[in-house]
Amino acid sequence: MTDIPSQLTTELPPAWQPAAVEAELYQRWVDSGYFRADPRSPEPPFCIVIPPPNVTGSLHMGHALEHSIMDALTRRRRMQGFETLWLPGMDHAGIATQNVVERELAGEGLSRHDLGREAFVERVWRWKAESGGMILNQMRRLGDGVDWSRERFTMDAGLSRAVQTIFKRLFEDGLIYRAERIINWCPRCHTALSDIEVEHSEDEGELISIRYGDGEVSIVVATTRAETMLGDTAVAVHPDDERYRHLVGTEVVLPLTGRRIPVVADDHVDPAFGTGAVKVTPAHDPNDFEIGRRHGLPALTIMDERGVITAHGPFEGLDRFEARPAVVAALREQGRIVAEKRPYLHSVGHCSRCDTVVEPRLSLQWFVKVAPLAKAAGDAVRDGRTTIHPADLAKRYFDWVDNMHDWCISRQLWWGHRIPVWYGPNDKVMCVGPDEEPPEGEDWHQDPDVLDTWFSSALWPFSTLGWPERTADLDRFYPNSVLVTGYDILFFWVVRMMMFGLYAMDDVQPFDHVYLHGLIRDASGKKMSKSRNNVIDPLDWLDRYGADATRFTLARGATPGGDMALSEEWAAGSRNFCNKLWNASRFALMNGATVARPLPERDALTDADRWILDRTDALVSEVDTQFEDYQFARLCDALYHFTWDEFCDWYLELAKVQIAAGGERAEATRAVLGHVLDTLLRLLHPLVPFVTEVLWLSLTGKESLVVADWPAVRGAAPDAEAARRIEGVQRLVTEIRRFRSDQGLKPGQRVAARLSGMDGAGLAGHEPAVSTLVRLEPPGESFASSASVEVSLPGGTVTVELDLSGTVDVAAERRRLAKDLAAAEKELAQTEAKLGNPQFADRAPAGVVAKIKARRELAVAEIQRITARLEALAGSGS
RNA sequence: GGGCGCAUAGCUCAGCGGAAGAGCACUCGGUUUACACCCGAGCGGUCGCAGGUUCGAGUCCUGCUGCGCCCACCA
């Protein structure tokens, strides 16, 4: 066991200073091995694997949120006695990382081709060792209780083995195939992109109509990509379109090329759009590719991988964006342009990494056949093996799995898992598993492409635990308990993990629960982005407000699937909360709060003691409920209000009176304070681990709150009578304070007063507490009542007379009474209207009727009281 | 083009069939020996609009308006 940090043994300073202790505390936790999981433990397992951040990434608010939630879930389970594993790691992030290193090379005037593949990949590894994974260090600042001994990287040996293993298995099951398809191609990155790596935006273009053919046999088509006409191999019309029926089966001349192309009939064509005739470019458009397949049309590739025209003729060698106006100009010269529509807004795909306009391109790629895998992924959620929180997002999940296209998994990059397929003579193809030797000989070569990054991410829930080996970790911690991630990657990541998890692990789901958090926005609800310059850096908050305040702020805004607007005030509020907890604890400790003595018997407890103990029990249940439901915002709210309103504002104030009484009463109070504080710190620990740890060590002198037990409800039935009396005291105190404030009394000014009716209201014995809380002095010899307030309580009315010695503000009191009277009369009218409605009496539940009746009685009493008081004031003549 | 979500106090949001809530902001008053990162009191809302269901509707239904998000191969 390590020594308790020096700061913690000395007296607690008057404010919580996170910067002074966070790093030291975190190191203690790690050194003590609290975060290390033991697969051989007999306790029930709880496991979360971290959504692996990109190796190029650094901590942003989204991570901070996600991690706060994962840490809270894991810490609570640990305290509950589960064998917990929170596994950290990183993703190699294929395109993103390759781009970073290529940019670095460009600074040296080099390209990856100058280095060659092997040297380039080596360079990326070196980059990773030097500057990658900054985020892992930043996680320590947050206090993430991860098992550092199990850190993983998607490109490390074990995970690469998993990738090869599943590839081979899918290959042999016929679920991976190679095909020539139109894929999304980035002419800048020189690689295929999957659907999800393409971002659509409404861009300005030009829709031009071109006349194909000549004389009698001509037809007008429209396009936004004029240059692709060089690759046209047909014109298509709808089979039922009367206008063109006579042309189907004939040929028209394709301008600029002189080639003759057929007119075909195809259902895909919408006769209502444009002229109802479509140019068909099978090699450069996905729809056209399908039309071409149906009609046996040739696919003519007219562009290379850089987007440069390769078709022989005047346009050869031009970039696609240079060729477009050149082609249009040439057509215009020939009088072929029938119409131009500009600007024409239409949806254009962009590379999500570099924003280059995506070019559909015909090429040979590897695909995963998703239908059977997606079906299984849908079923696992449908039959409840995996639960999605919030439940409404399951609908979107089903939409996705039910309509998924085959997944293009090959990427023309160098950084990533190389496709384990070898090609030999006579079109021989061989898939090589992890323990197999690749085929020998000059005439065999490996596929040059690597796999989509998401391919290895999809294995993360089990590859990190040692799969394909049957390890103790895998046995113990699969399926994972919860996946915590943003709803924005439900589709491309969660679905893929579900597919591969079920496939690799004999139909066992990768996780029991999926918790989807929302997106972080700025104070005005805008998405945070560097270009908008509204990014809040969590490291800045960690420096200025501390880890606990940052975490609490994020947890407080976390509703399932709900976005959250963040602003500075929230962080300050959370910092204040931590400080409130700090000072409340400090007060309790200074007054001898202790957990060394058991709670006194019920008879030795006051109403206030019983009330706060019952409230504490209620809090424990509430916190458990909200935790199980992933309702972090409500959870934080409950803890915040208990701490601030119930514990600090009421119980601590009442406890001061009890401690001042001395003797047994004081001793009992110290035990109650100790119990409540102990419970509260345990409940808060998963959310705000640092401040609670320091305070708890001071309170208990034990080793660490990290491994303390999670609180349980005491099991005693709540004392409803005590609660009613304390609520009476609260109401009375609040009314007297209001009265004092209305009278213009300073809060601290002591004033002589006479309380009457306390016994009748059931508040016998609470006079000292009330008097202390509202600064009342006992009435002396010369007491002269000059102002009074009557407070209607459920048990009866309490009258408070004050000796204000001439400071009475009768006008102010009249105003206040008039206002109260109006409110009471409105209340009376409302309740009577309701009760007077026969249908209400018939149909409303008895409890509701009783409540309304009680409200009416209180209103009547209030009106009588106010009226009497107003008469008295009038009688006094002032 | 399809699908989903949101509109409640100045701001950010909770409430989802039985008296309009919280935090922050704002106003007033405070050396109240735990805390000014605080304490006390207060101001502030025909719950987007229009209909409907119900004894009763921010709360359920329909339509409208305004935002936002996701998906998409209309040239």
mmCIF file of C-alpha atoms in Angstrom, chain A residues 622-817:
data_model
loop_
_atom_site.group_PDB
_atom_site.id
_atom_site.type_symbol
_atom_site.label_atom_id
_atom_site.label_comp_id
_atom_site.label_asym_id
_atom_site.label_seq_id
_atom_site.Cartn_x
_atom_site.Cartn_y
_atom_site.Cartn_z
ATOM 1 C CA GLU A 622 -32.841 6.779 -6.727
ATOM 2 C CA VAL A 623 -29.198 6.651 -7.728
ATOM 3 C CA ASP A 624 -29.395 2.910 -8.326
ATOM 4 C CA THR A 625 -32.510 3.281 -10.445
ATOM 5 C CA GLN A 626 -31.056 6.021 -12.598
ATOM 6 C CA PHE A 627 -27.768 4.219 -13.012
ATOM 7 C CA GLU A 628 -29.506 1.068 -14.207
ATOM 8 C CA ASP A 629 -31.466 3.204 -16.633
ATOM 9 C CA TYR A 630 -28.451 5.163 -17.907
ATOM 10 C CA GLN A 631 -30.195 8.393 -16.868
ATOM 11 C CA PHE A 632 -27.098 10.321 -15.954
ATOM 12 C CA ALA A 633 -28.710 13.751 -16.009
ATOM 13 C CA ARG A 634 -31.343 12.675 -13.499
ATOM 14 C CA LEU A 635 -28.752 10.884 -11.446
ATOM 15 C CA CYS A 636 -26.669 14.032 -11.161
ATOM 16 C CA ASP A 637 -29.721 16.124 -10.409
ATOM 17 C CA ALA A 638 -30.720 13.861 -7.542
ATOM 18 C CA LEU A 639 -27.225 13.959 -6.057
ATOM 19 C CA TYR A 640 -26.916 17.696 -6.549
ATOM 20 C CA HIS A 641 -30.187 18.493 -4.841
ATOM 21 C CA PHE A 642 -29.677 16.108 -2.009
ATOM 22 C CA THR A 643 -26.229 17.499 -1.313
ATOM 23 C CA TRP A 644 -27.065 21.129 -1.621
ATOM 24 C CA ASP A 645 -30.679 21.493 -0.571
ATOM 25 C CA GLU A 646 -31.352 18.691 1.856
ATOM 26 C CA PHE A 647 -27.978 17.963 3.387
ATOM 27 C CA CYS A 648 -26.364 21.414 3.439
ATOM 28 C CA ASP A 649 -29.279 23.811 3.614
ATOM 29 C CA TRP A 650 -31.331 21.874 6.121
ATOM 30 C CA TYR A 651 -29.627 19.036 7.874
ATOM 31 C CA LEU A 652 -26.314 20.749 8.552
ATOM 32 C CA GLU A 653 -28.132 23.780 9.912
ATOM 33 C CA LEU A 654 -30.276 21.612 12.174
ATOM 34 C CA ALA A 655 -27.227 19.595 13.156
ATOM 35 C CA LYS A 656 -25.534 22.752 14.408
ATOM 36 C CA VAL A 657 -28.323 23.092 16.974
ATOM 37 C CA GLN A 658 -28.008 19.465 17.977
ATOM 38 C CA ILE A 659 -24.250 19.617 18.371
ATOM 39 C CA ALA A 660 -24.519 22.802 20.392
ATOM 40 C CA ALA A 661 -26.752 20.873 22.812
ATOM 41 C CA GLY A 662 -23.747 18.688 23.654
ATOM 42 C CA GLY A 663 -23.759 15.315 25.384
ATOM 43 C CA GLU A 664 -25.477 12.312 23.903
ATOM 44 C CA ARG A 665 -27.392 14.470 21.462
ATOM 45 C CA ALA A 666 -24.135 15.767 19.978
ATOM 46 C CA GLU A 667 -22.613 12.296 19.860
ATOM 47 C CA ALA A 668 -25.622 10.866 18.046
ATOM 48 C CA THR A 669 -25.515 13.741 15.594
ATOM 49 C CA ARG A 670 -21.844 13.065 14.832
ATOM 50 C CA ALA A 671 -22.666 9.462 14.014
ATOM 51 C CA VAL A 672 -25.537 10.487 11.748
ATOM 52 C CA LEU A 673 -23.356 13.043 10.005
ATOM 53 C CA GLY A 674 -20.696 10.398 9.510
ATOM 54 C CA HIS A 675 -23.138 7.909 8.062
ATOM 55 C CA VAL A 676 -24.795 10.343 5.688
ATOM 56 C CA LEU A 677 -21.526 11.803 4.498
ATOM 57 C CA ASP A 678 -19.985 8.375 4.043
ATOM 58 C CA THR A 679 -22.950 7.266 1.944
ATOM 59 C CA LEU A 680 -23.014 10.441 -0.078
ATOM 60 C CA LEU A 681 -19.309 10.253 -0.907
ATOM 61 C CA ARG A 682 -19.663 6.658 -2.047
ATOM 62 C CA LEU A 683 -22.624 7.538 -4.256
ATOM 63 C CA LEU A 684 -20.791 10.456 -5.798
ATOM 64 C CA HIS A 685 -17.504 8.690 -6.283
ATOM 65 C CA PRO A 686 -18.190 7.207 -9.744
ATOM 66 C CA LEU A 687 -18.908 10.699 -11.025
ATOM 67 C CA VAL A 688 -16.397 12.818 -9.107
ATOM 68 C CA PRO A 689 -13.693 10.397 -8.006
ATOM 69 C CA PHE A 690 -10.989 12.786 -6.880
ATOM 70 C CA VAL A 691 -12.732 15.065 -4.427
ATOM 71 C CA THR A 692 -14.700 12.205 -2.920
ATOM 72 C CA GLU A 693 -11.547 10.162 -2.431
ATOM 73 C CA VAL A 694 -9.773 12.912 -0.519
ATOM 74 C CA LEU A 695 -12.767 13.565 1.706
ATOM 75 C CA TRP A 696 -13.464 9.922 2.315
ATOM 76 C CA LEU A 697 -9.900 9.218 3.353
ATOM 77 C CA SER A 698 -10.194 12.015 5.890
ATOM 78 C CA LEU A 699 -13.507 10.724 7.168
ATOM 79 C CA THR A 700 -12.633 7.056 7.431
ATOM 80 C CA GLY A 701 -8.852 6.795 7.451
ATOM 81 C CA LYS A 702 -9.191 3.792 5.158
ATOM 82 C CA GLU A 703 -7.177 2.886 2.078
ATOM 83 C CA SER A 704 -9.304 4.036 -0.845
ATOM 84 C CA LEU A 705 -12.847 4.774 -1.852
ATOM 85 C CA VAL A 706 -12.156 3.163 -5.229
ATOM 86 C CA VAL A 707 -12.535 -0.273 -3.680
ATOM 87 C CA ALA A 708 -15.064 0.640 -0.980
ATOM 88 C CA ASP A 709 -18.484 -1.003 -0.977
ATOM 89 C CA TRP A 710 -21.378 0.550 -2.824
ATOM 90 C CA PRO A 711 -24.020 1.786 -0.339
ATOM 91 C CA ALA A 712 -27.084 -0.230 0.464
ATOM 92 C CA VAL A 713 -30.385 0.991 1.865
ATOM 93 C CA ARG A 714 -30.538 0.525 5.654
ATOM 94 C CA GLY A 715 -33.774 -1.377 5.409
ATOM 95 C CA ALA A 716 -35.676 0.579 8.078
ATOM 96 C CA ALA A 717 -39.158 1.751 7.185
ATOM 97 C CA PRO A 718 -39.185 5.519 6.575
ATOM 98 C CA ASP A 719 -40.486 7.562 9.480
ATOM 99 C CA ALA A 720 -43.327 9.439 7.838
ATOM 100 C CA GLU A 721 -44.186 11.361 10.994
ATOM 101 C CA ALA A 722 -40.676 12.697 11.394
ATOM 102 C CA ALA A 723 -40.665 13.705 7.741
ATOM 103 C CA ARG A 724 -43.949 15.546 8.154
ATOM 104 C CA ARG A 725 -42.622 17.439 11.159
ATOM 105 C CA ILE A 726 -39.396 18.389 9.423
ATOM 106 C CA GLU A 727 -41.357 19.565 6.416
ATOM 107 C CA GLY A 728 -43.455 21.649 8.846
ATOM 108 C CA VAL A 729 -40.306 23.163 10.292
ATOM 109 C CA GLN A 730 -39.044 23.939 6.786
ATOM 110 C CA ARG A 731 -42.280 25.601 5.795
ATOM 111 C CA LEU A 732 -42.384 27.594 9.010
ATOM 112 C CA VAL A 733 -38.787 28.718 8.674
ATOM 113 C CA THR A 734 -39.292 29.730 5.057
ATOM 114 C CA GLU A 735 -42.422 31.735 5.899
ATOM 115 C CA ILE A 736 -40.729 33.528 8.766
ATOM 116 C CA ARG A 737 -37.748 34.346 6.576
ATOM 117 C CA ARG A 738 -40.047 35.732 3.949
ATOM 118 C CA PHE A 739 -41.833 37.793 6.538
ATOM 119 C CA ARG A 740 -38.542 39.112 7.884
ATOM 120 C CA SER A 741 -37.382 39.968 4.418
ATOM 121 C CA ASP A 742 -40.644 41.778 3.678
ATOM 122 C CA GLN A 743 -40.253 43.724 6.893
ATOM 123 C CA GLY A 744 -36.852 44.857 5.761
ATOM 124 C CA LEU A 745 -34.964 43.038 8.509
ATOM 125 C CA LYS A 746 -31.330 42.200 7.832
ATOM 126 C CA PRO A 747 -30.797 38.429 7.657
ATOM 127 C CA GLY A 748 -28.444 38.397 10.632
ATOM 128 C CA GLN A 749 -30.392 40.751 12.841
ATOM 129 C CA ARG A 750 -31.667 39.054 15.981
ATOM 130 C CA VAL A 751 -35.156 39.905 17.053
ATOM 131 C CA ALA A 752 -37.300 39.012 20.041
ATOM 132 C CA ALA A 753 -40.224 36.796 19.155
ATOM 133 C CA ARG A 754 -42.971 34.673 20.624
ATOM 134 C CA LEU A 755 -43.989 31.430 18.927
ATOM 135 C CA SER A 756 -47.380 29.999 19.682
ATOM 136 C CA GLY A 757 -49.345 27.081 18.359
ATOM 137 C CA MET A 758 -46.297 24.867 17.909
ATOM 138 C CA ASP A 759 -47.807 22.034 19.948
ATOM 139 C CA GLY A 760 -51.050 22.232 18.046
ATOM 140 C CA ALA A 761 -49.179 22.026 14.753
ATOM 141 C CA GLY A 762 -47.335 18.967 15.997
ATOM 142 C CA LEU A 763 -44.027 20.786 16.208
ATOM 143 C CA ALA A 764 -43.479 20.595 19.943
ATOM 144 C CA GLY A 765 -39.799 20.637 20.754
ATOM 145 C CA HIS A 766 -38.712 22.221 17.491
ATOM 146 C CA GLU A 767 -38.733 25.778 18.857
ATOM 147 C CA PRO A 768 -34.950 25.965 19.376
ATOM 148 C CA ALA A 769 -34.278 24.844 15.820
ATOM 149 C CA VAL A 770 -36.722 27.291 14.314
ATOM 150 C CA SER A 771 -35.451 30.132 16.476
ATOM 151 C CA THR A 772 -31.840 29.489 15.564
ATOM 152 C CA LEU A 773 -32.513 29.165 11.852
ATOM 153 C CA VAL A 774 -34.366 32.460 11.662
ATOM 154 C CA ARG A 775 -32.454 34.364 14.379
ATOM 155 C CA LEU A 776 -35.230 34.753 16.923
ATOM 156 C CA GLU A 777 -34.548 35.649 20.554
ATOM 157 C CA PRO A 778 -36.819 34.560 23.394
ATOM 158 C CA PRO A 779 -39.335 37.240 24.423
ATOM 159 C CA GLY A 780 -37.945 39.301 27.287
ATOM 160 C CA GLU A 781 -39.726 41.231 30.048
ATOM 161 C CA SER A 782 -40.436 44.206 27.855
ATOM 162 C CA PHE A 783 -41.626 42.166 24.851
ATOM 163 C CA ALA A 784 -44.147 44.075 22.814
ATOM 164 C CA SER A 785 -45.641 42.325 19.816
ATOM 165 C CA SER A 786 -45.592 44.772 16.937
ATOM 166 C CA ALA A 787 -45.857 42.470 13.932
ATOM 167 C CA SER A 788 -46.959 38.933 13.490
ATOM 168 C CA VAL A 789 -47.320 36.266 10.887
ATOM 169 C CA GLU A 790 -49.498 33.192 10.944
ATOM 170 C CA VAL A 791 -48.408 30.120 9.116
ATOM 171 C CA SER A 792 -51.017 27.528 8.141
ATOM 172 C CA LEU A 793 -49.591 24.045 8.397
ATOM 173 C CA PRO A 794 -51.373 20.728 7.842
ATOM 174 C CA GLY A 795 -51.552 20.140 11.629
ATOM 175 C CA GLY A 796 -52.584 23.645 12.661
ATOM 176 C CA THR A 797 -51.585 27.271 12.574
ATOM 177 C CA VAL A 798 -48.457 28.678 14.151
ATOM 178 C CA THR A 799 -48.385 32.319 15.138
ATOM 179 C CA VAL A 800 -45.148 34.203 15.267
ATOM 180 C CA GLU A 801 -45.124 37.554 16.989
ATOM 181 C CA LEU A 802 -42.130 39.798 16.624
ATOM 182 C CA ASP A 803 -41.034 42.789 18.615
ATOM 183 C CA LEU A 804 -39.802 45.051 15.911
ATOM 184 C CA SER A 805 -39.663 48.143 18.132
ATOM 185 C CA GLY A 806 -41.064 50.567 15.673
ATOM 186 C CA THR A 807 -39.568 49.154 12.480
ATOM 187 C CA VAL A 808 -42.867 47.714 11.334
ATOM 188 C CA ASP A 809 -43.714 48.375 7.766
ATOM 189 C CA VAL A 810 -47.484 48.088 7.789
ATOM 190 C CA ALA A 811 -47.864 49.097 4.182
ATOM 191 C CA ALA A 812 -45.483 46.345 3.099
ATOM 192 C CA GLU A 813 -47.357 43.798 5.132
ATOM 193 C CA ARG A 814 -50.679 44.894 3.649
ATOM 194 C CA ARG A 815 -49.299 44.530 0.168
ATOM 195 C CA ARG A 816 -48.012 41.080 0.948
ATOM 196 C CA LEU A 817 -51.271 40.015 2.564
#
